[in-house]
CSV table of C-alpha atoms and ligand atoms in Angstrom, one decimal:
chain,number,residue,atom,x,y,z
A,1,UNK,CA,96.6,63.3,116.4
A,2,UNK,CA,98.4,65.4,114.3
A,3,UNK,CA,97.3,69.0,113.6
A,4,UNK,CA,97.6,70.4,110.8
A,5,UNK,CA,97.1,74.4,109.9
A,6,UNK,CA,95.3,75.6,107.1
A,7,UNK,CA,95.9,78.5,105.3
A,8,UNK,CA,92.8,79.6,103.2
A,9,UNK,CA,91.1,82.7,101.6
A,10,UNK,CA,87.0,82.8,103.3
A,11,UNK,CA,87.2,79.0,103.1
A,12,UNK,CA,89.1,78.1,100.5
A,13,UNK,CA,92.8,76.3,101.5
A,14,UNK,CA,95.7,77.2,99.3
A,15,UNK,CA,97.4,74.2,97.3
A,16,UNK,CA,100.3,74.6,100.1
A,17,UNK,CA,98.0,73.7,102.7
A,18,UNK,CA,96.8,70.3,100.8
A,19,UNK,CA,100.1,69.6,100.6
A,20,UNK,CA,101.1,70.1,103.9
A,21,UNK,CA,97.8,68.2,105.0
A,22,UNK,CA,99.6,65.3,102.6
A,23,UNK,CA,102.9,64.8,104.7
A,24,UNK,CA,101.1,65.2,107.4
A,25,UNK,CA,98.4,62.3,106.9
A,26,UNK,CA,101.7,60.0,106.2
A,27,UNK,CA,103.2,61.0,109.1
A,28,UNK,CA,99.7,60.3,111.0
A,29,UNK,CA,99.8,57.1,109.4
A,30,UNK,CA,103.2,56.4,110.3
A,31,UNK,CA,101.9,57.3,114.1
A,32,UNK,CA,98.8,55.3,113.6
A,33,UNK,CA,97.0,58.4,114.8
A,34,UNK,CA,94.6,60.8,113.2
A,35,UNK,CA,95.0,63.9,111.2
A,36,UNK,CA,93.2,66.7,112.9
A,37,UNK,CA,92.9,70.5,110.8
A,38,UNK,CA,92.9,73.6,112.6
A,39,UNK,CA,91.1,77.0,110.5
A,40,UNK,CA,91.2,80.5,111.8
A,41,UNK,CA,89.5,83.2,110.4
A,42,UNK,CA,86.5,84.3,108.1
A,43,UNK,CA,85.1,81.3,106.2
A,44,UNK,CA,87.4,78.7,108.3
A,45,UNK,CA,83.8,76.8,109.4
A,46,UNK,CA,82.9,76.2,106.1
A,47,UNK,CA,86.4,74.7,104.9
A,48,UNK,CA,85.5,70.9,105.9
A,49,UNK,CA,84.7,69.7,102.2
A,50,UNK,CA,87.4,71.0,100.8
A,51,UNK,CA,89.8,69.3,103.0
A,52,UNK,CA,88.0,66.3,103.7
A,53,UNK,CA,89.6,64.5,101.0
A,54,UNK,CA,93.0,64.9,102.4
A,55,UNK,CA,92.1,62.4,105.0
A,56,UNK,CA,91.3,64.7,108.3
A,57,UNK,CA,89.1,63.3,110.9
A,58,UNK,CA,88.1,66.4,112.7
A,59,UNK,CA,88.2,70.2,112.1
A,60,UNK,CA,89.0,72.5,115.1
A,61,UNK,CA,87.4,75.8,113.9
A,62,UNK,CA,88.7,78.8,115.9
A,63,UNK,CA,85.2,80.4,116.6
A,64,UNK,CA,86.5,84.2,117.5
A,65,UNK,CA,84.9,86.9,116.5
A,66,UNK,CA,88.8,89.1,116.7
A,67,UNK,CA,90.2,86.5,114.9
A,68,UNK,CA,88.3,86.9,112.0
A,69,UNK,CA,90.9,89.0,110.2
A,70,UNK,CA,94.4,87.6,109.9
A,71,UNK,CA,96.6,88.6,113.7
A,72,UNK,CA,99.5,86.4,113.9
A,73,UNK,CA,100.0,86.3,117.1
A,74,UNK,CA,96.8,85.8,118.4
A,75,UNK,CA,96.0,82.8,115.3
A,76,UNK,CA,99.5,81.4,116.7
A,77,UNK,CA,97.8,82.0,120.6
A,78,UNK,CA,94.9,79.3,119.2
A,79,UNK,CA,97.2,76.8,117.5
A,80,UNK,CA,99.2,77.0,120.7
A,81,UNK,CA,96.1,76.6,123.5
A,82,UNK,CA,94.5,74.2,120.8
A,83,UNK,CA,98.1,71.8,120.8
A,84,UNK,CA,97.9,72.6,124.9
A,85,UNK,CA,94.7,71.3,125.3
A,86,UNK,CA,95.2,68.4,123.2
A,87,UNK,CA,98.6,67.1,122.8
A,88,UNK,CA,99.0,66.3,119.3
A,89,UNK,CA,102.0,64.0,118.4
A,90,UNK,CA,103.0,67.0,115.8
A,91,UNK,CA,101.7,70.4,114.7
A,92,UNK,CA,102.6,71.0,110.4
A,93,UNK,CA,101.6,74.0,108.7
A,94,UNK,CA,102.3,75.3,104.8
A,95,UNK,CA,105.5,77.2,104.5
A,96,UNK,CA,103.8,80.0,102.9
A,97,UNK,CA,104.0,83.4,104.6
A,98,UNK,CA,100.6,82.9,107.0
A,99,UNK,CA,102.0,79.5,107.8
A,100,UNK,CA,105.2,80.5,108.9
A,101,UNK,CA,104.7,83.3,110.9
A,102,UNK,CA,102.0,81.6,112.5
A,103,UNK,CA,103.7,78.9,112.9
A,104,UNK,CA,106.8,80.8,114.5
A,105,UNK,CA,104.6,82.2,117.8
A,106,UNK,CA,102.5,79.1,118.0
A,107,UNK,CA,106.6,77.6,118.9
A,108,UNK,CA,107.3,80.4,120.8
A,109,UNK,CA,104.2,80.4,123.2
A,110,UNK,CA,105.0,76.8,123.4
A,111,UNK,CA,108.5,77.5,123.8
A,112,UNK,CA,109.2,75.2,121.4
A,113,UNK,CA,111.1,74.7,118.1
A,114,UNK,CA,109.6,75.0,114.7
A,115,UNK,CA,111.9,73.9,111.9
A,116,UNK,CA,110.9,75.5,108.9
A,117,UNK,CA,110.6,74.2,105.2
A,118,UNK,CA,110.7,70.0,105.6
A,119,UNK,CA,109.7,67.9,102.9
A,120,UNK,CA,110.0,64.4,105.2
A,121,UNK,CA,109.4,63.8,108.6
A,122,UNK,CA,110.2,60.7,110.1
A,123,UNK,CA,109.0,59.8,113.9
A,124,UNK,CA,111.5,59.2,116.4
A,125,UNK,CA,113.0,60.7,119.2
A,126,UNK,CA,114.0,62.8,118.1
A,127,UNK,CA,112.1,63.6,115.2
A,128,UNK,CA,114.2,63.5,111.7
A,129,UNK,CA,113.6,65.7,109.1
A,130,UNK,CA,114.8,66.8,105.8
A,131,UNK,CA,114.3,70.2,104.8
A,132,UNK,CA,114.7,72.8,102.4
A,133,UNK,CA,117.3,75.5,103.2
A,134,UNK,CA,118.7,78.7,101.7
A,135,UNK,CA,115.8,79.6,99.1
A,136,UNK,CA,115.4,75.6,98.1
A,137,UNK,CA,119.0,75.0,96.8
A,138,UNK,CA,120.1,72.0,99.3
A,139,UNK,CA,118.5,70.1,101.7
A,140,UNK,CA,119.4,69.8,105.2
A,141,UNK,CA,119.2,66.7,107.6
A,142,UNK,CA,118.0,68.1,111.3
A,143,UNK,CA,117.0,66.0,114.0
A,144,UNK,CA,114.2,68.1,115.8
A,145,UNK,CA,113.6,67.8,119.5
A,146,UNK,CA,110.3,69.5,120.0
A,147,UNK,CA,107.0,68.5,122.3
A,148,UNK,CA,105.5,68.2,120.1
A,149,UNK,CA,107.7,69.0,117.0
A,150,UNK,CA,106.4,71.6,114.8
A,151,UNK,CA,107.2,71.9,111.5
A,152,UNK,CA,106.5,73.2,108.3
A,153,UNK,CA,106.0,72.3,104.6
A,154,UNK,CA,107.7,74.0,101.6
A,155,UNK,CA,105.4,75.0,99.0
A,156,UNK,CA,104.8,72.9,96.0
A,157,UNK,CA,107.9,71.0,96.8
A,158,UNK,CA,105.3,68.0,97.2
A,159,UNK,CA,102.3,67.2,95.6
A,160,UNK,CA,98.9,67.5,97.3
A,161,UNK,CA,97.3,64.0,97.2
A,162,UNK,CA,93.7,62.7,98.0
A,163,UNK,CA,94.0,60.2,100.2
A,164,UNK,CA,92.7,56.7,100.0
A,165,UNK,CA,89.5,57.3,101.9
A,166,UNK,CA,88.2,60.7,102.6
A,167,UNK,CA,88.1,61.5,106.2
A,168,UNK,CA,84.9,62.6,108.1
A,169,UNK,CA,86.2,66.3,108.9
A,170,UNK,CA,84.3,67.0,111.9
A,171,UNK,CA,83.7,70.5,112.8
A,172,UNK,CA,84.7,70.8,116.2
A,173,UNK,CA,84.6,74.6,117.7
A,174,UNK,CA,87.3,75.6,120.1
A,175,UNK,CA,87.1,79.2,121.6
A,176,UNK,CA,90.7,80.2,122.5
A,177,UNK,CA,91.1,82.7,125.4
A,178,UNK,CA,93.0,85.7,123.5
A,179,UNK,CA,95.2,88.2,124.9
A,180,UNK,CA,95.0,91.9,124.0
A,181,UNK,CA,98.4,91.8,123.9
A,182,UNK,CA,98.5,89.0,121.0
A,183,UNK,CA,96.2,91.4,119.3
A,184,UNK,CA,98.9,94.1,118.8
A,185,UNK,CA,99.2,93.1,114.9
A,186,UNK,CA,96.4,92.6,113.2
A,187,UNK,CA,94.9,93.3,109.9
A,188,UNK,CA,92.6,96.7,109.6
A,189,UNK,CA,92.3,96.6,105.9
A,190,UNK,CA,93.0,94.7,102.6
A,191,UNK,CA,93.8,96.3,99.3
A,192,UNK,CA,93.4,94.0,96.3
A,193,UNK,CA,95.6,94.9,93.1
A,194,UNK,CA,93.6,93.8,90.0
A,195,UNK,CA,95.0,90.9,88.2
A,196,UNK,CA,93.3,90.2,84.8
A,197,UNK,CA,92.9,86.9,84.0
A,198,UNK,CA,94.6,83.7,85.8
A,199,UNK,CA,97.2,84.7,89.0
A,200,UNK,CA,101.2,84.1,88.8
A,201,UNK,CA,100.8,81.2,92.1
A,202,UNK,CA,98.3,79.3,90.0
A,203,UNK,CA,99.0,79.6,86.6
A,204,UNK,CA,100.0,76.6,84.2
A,205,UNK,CA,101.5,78.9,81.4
A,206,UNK,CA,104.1,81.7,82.9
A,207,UNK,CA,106.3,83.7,80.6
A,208,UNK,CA,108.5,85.8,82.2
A,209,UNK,CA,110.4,88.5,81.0
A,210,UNK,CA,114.2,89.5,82.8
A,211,UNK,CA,116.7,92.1,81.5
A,212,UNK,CA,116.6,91.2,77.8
A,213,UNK,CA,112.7,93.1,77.5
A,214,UNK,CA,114.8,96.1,77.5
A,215,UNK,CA,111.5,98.2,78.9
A,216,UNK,CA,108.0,98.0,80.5
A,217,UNK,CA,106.7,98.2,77.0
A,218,UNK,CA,108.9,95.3,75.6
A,219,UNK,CA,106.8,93.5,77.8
A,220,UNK,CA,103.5,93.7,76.1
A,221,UNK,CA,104.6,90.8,73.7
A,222,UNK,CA,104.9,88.6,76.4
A,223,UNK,CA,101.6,90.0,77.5
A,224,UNK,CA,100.2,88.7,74.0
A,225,UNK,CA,101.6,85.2,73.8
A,226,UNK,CA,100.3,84.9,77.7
A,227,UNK,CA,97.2,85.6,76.3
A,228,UNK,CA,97.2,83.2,73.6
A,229,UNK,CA,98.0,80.6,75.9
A,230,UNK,CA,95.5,81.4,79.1
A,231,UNK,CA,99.0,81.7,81.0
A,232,UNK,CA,100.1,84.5,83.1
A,233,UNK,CA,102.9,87.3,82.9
A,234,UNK,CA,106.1,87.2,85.9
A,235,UNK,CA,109.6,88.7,85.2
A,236,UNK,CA,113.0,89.0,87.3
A,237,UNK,CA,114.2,91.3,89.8
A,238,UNK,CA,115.7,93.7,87.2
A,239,UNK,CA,112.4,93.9,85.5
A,240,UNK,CA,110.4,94.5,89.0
A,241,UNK,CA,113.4,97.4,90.4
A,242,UNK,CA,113.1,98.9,87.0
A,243,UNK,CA,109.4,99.5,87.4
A,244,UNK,CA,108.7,97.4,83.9
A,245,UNK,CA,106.6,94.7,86.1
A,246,UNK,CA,104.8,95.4,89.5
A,247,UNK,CA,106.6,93.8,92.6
A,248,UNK,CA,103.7,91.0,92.7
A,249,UNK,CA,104.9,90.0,89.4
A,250,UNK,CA,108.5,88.7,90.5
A,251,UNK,CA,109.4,85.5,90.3
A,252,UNK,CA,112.1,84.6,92.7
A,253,UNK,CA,113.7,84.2,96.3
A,254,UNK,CA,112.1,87.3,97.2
A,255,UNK,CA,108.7,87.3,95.0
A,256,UNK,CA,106.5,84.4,94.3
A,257,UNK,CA,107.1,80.6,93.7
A,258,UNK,CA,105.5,79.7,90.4
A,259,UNK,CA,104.7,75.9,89.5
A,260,UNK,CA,103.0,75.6,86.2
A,261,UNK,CA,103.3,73.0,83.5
A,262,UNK,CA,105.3,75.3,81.2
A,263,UNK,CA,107.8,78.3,82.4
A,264,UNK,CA,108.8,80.2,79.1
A,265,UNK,CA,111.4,82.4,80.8
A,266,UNK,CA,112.7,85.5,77.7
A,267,UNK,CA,115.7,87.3,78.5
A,268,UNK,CA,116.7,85.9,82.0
A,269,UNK,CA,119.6,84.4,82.4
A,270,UNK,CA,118.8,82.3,85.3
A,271,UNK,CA,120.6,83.8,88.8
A,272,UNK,CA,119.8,81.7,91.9
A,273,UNK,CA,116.9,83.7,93.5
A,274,UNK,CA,115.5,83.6,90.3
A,275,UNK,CA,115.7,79.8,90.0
A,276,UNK,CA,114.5,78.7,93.1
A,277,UNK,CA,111.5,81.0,92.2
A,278,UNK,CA,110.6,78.9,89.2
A,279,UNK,CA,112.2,75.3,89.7
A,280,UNK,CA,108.7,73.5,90.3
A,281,UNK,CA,108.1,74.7,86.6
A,282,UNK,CA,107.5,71.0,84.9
A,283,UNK,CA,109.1,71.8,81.5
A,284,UNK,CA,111.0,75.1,80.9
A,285,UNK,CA,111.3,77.3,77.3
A,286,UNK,CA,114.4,79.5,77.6
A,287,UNK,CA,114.9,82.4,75.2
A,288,UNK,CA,118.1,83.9,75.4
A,289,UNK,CA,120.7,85.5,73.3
A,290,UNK,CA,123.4,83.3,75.2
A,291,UNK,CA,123.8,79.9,74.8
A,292,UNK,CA,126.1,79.6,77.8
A,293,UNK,CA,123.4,81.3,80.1
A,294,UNK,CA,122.5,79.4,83.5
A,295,UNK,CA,118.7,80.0,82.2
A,296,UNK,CA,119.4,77.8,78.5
A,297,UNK,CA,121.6,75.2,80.6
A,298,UNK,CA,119.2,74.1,82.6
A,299,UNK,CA,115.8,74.6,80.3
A,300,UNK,CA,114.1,71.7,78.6
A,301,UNK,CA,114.4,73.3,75.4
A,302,UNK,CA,116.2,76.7,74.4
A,303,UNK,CA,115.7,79.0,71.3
A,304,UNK,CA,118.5,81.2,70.8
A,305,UNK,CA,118.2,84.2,69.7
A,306,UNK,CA,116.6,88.0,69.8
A,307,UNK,CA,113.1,87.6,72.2
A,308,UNK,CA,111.8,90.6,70.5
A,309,UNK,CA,111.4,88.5,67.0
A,310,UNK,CA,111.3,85.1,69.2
A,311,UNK,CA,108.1,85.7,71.2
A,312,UNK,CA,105.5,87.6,68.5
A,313,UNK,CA,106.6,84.3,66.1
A,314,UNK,CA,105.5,81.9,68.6
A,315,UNK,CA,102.6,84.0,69.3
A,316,UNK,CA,101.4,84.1,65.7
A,317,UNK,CA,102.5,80.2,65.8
A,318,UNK,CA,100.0,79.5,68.6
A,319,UNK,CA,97.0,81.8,66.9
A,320,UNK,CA,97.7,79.4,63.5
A,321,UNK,CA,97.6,76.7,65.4
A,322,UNK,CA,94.4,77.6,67.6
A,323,UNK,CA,92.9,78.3,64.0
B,1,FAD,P1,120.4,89.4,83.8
B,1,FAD,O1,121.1,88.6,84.8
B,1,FAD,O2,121.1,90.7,83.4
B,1,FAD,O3,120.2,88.6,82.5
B,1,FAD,C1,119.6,89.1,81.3
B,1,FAD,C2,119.6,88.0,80.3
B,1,FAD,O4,118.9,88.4,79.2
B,1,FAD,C3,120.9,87.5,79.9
B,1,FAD,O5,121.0,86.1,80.0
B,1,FAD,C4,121.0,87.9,78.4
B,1,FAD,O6,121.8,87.0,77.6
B,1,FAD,C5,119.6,87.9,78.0
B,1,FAD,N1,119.3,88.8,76.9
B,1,FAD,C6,119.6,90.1,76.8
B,1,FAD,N2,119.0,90.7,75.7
B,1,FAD,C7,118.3,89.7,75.1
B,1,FAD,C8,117.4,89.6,74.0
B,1,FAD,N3,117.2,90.7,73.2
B,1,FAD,N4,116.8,88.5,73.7
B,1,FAD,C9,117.0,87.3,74.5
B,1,FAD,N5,117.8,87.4,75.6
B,1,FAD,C10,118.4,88.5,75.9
B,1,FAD,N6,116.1,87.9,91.1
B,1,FAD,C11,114.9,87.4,90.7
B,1,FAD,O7,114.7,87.3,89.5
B,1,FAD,N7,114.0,87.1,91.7
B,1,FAD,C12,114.2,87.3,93.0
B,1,FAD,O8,113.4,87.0,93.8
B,1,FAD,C13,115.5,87.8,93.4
B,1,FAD,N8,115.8,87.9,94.7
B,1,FAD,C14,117.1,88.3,95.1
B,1,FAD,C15,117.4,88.4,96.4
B,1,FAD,C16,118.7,88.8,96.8
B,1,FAD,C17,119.0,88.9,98.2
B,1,FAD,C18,119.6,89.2,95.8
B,1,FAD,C19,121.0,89.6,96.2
B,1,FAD,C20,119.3,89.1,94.5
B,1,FAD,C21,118.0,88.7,94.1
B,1,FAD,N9,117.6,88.6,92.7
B,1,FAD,C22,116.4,88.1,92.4
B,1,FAD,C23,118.5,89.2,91.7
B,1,FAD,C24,119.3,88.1,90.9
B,1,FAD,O9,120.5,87.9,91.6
B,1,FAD,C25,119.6,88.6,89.5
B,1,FAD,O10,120.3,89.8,89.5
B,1,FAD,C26,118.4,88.7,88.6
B,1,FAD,O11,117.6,87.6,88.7
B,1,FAD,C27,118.9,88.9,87.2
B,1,FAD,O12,117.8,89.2,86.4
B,1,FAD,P2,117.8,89.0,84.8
B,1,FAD,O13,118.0,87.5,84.5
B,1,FAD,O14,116.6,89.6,84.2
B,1,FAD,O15,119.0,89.9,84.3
């Protein structure tokens, strides 16, 4: 088999999971083996239906009552007993924060390798992959000797796709033997900022706001055309440091990976980190005073000029055109 872990909120796996579940069910296929799930924490027994369509066999649901709450260690313990128990020809995960770390001590109980960030994986001995290295801006050949090799998936530089024929996802229970020691880092409490309206990760409209906004206030026009278009609000670094957006906001190396359908980015001009925060945009609106800006180069289409008279007229354009 080849296990796959699933990152989820009470049940519900994140898009990078499904698309980790994807390379890993053509890597399965390329075994001729089956694609097994692994889900740890509150809700993981219920996340069968969801994932079913991705083509996994059986679910191993970590049935812990301490593992309820996020504890990297100890969830990397499970995956790590689990692969122990089992032998899987591979062990993927979603390169999103949860996946990674969990990833890394589920390797190092092992005492094995993980290479992070692969977008293919092809069998052999060893194992080739290609994967994405510094912040998504070249890929990397590695050959990975690892028993099994353990790997994960950038996010959203894939698609997730259904496969073929939906797989039966058994629940199957394991009860891993934890460690107090594992248990040193765990989660005591969560504190939820309140977003109105659609999040950053999942929107399909972002317009984000860099340098050019000039002030947190400057940024309530980009507020209003967000509205208009049921998108959601990011900015750059410089808008984050200067307290004009909240961290969660950035877009960027160091803040969140956006991928919506349209990226309408106002007064950036389009450094690296920023970039490889936004390059699973689809189509890209840059408004900038500077035609030779990295940001207008590389944008689908560009309107040049002040984003302070740019942005309300393509607001009031959008309320015309919504009638
Ligand atoms: P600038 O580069 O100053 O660009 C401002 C743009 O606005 C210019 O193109 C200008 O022509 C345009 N402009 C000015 N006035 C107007 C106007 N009135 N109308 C229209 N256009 C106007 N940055 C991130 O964004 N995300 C990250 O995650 C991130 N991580 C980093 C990590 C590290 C380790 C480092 C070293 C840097 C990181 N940065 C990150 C910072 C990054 O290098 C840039 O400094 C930052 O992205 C620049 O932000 P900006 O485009 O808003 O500002």
């Amino acid at each position: 088999m080849v296990l796959t872990f699933i990152d989820h909120v009470d049940g519900t796996p994140n898009e990078a999971s499904l698309q980790a579940l994807t390379l890993a069910r053509g890597l399965a296929r390329q075994l001729g083996t089956e694609l097994h799930a692994i889900a740890i924490g509150s809700g993981a027994d219920a996340i069968g239906s969801s994932i079913a369509p991705y083509g996994v066999s059986t679910v191993h649901h970590v049935a812990d009552e301490q593992l309820e709450a996020y504890a990297p260690e100890a969830w990397g313990s499970s995956i790590a007993q689990l692969a122990s128990a089992n032998g899987p020809e591979a062990v993927i995960g979603p390169g999103t924060e949860r996946g990674q770390e969990v990833l890394a001590h589920a390797a190092a109980e092992l005492d094995q390798p993980m290479a992070a960030n692969c977008v293919e994986v092809t069998p052999g001995e060893p194992v080739h992959v290609v994967r994405h290295q510094w912040g998504s801006s070249l890929l990397e050949e590695a050959r990975l000797k690892g028993d099994p090799p353990m790997l994960t998936v950038p996010p959203h530089a894939l698609g997730a796709q259904a496969a073929d024929a939906p797989g039966d996802a058994q629940l199957a229970t394991f009860e891993p033997a934890i460690e107090e020691r594992r248990l040193r880092v765990r989660v005591s409490d969560v504190e939820t900022t309140q977003t109105e309206g659609v999040s950053l990760k999942e929107a399909e409209v972002v317009v984000g706001g860099g340098r050019g906004v000039g002030s947190e206030d400057g940024f309530r026009i980009l507020e209003e055309l967000a509205n208009e278009l049921g998108g959601a609000v990011g900015g750059s670094r410089v808008a984050t440091n200067n307290g004009w957006r909240p961290h969660d906001d950035q877009i960027g190396l160091t803040g969140t990976k956006i991928a919506p359908q349209l990226y309408i980015a106002a007064g950036i001009s389009g450094a690296v980190q920023h970039m490889v925060g936004c390059k699973g945009a689809k189509h890209v609106l840059a408004i900038n005073t500077d035609d030779e800006s990295t940001m207008v180069q590389k944008a689908d289409w560009a309107i040049l000029g002040d984003l302070h008279e740019i942005v309300p007229a393509i607001t009031e354009e959008v309320r015309k055109a919504k009638g």
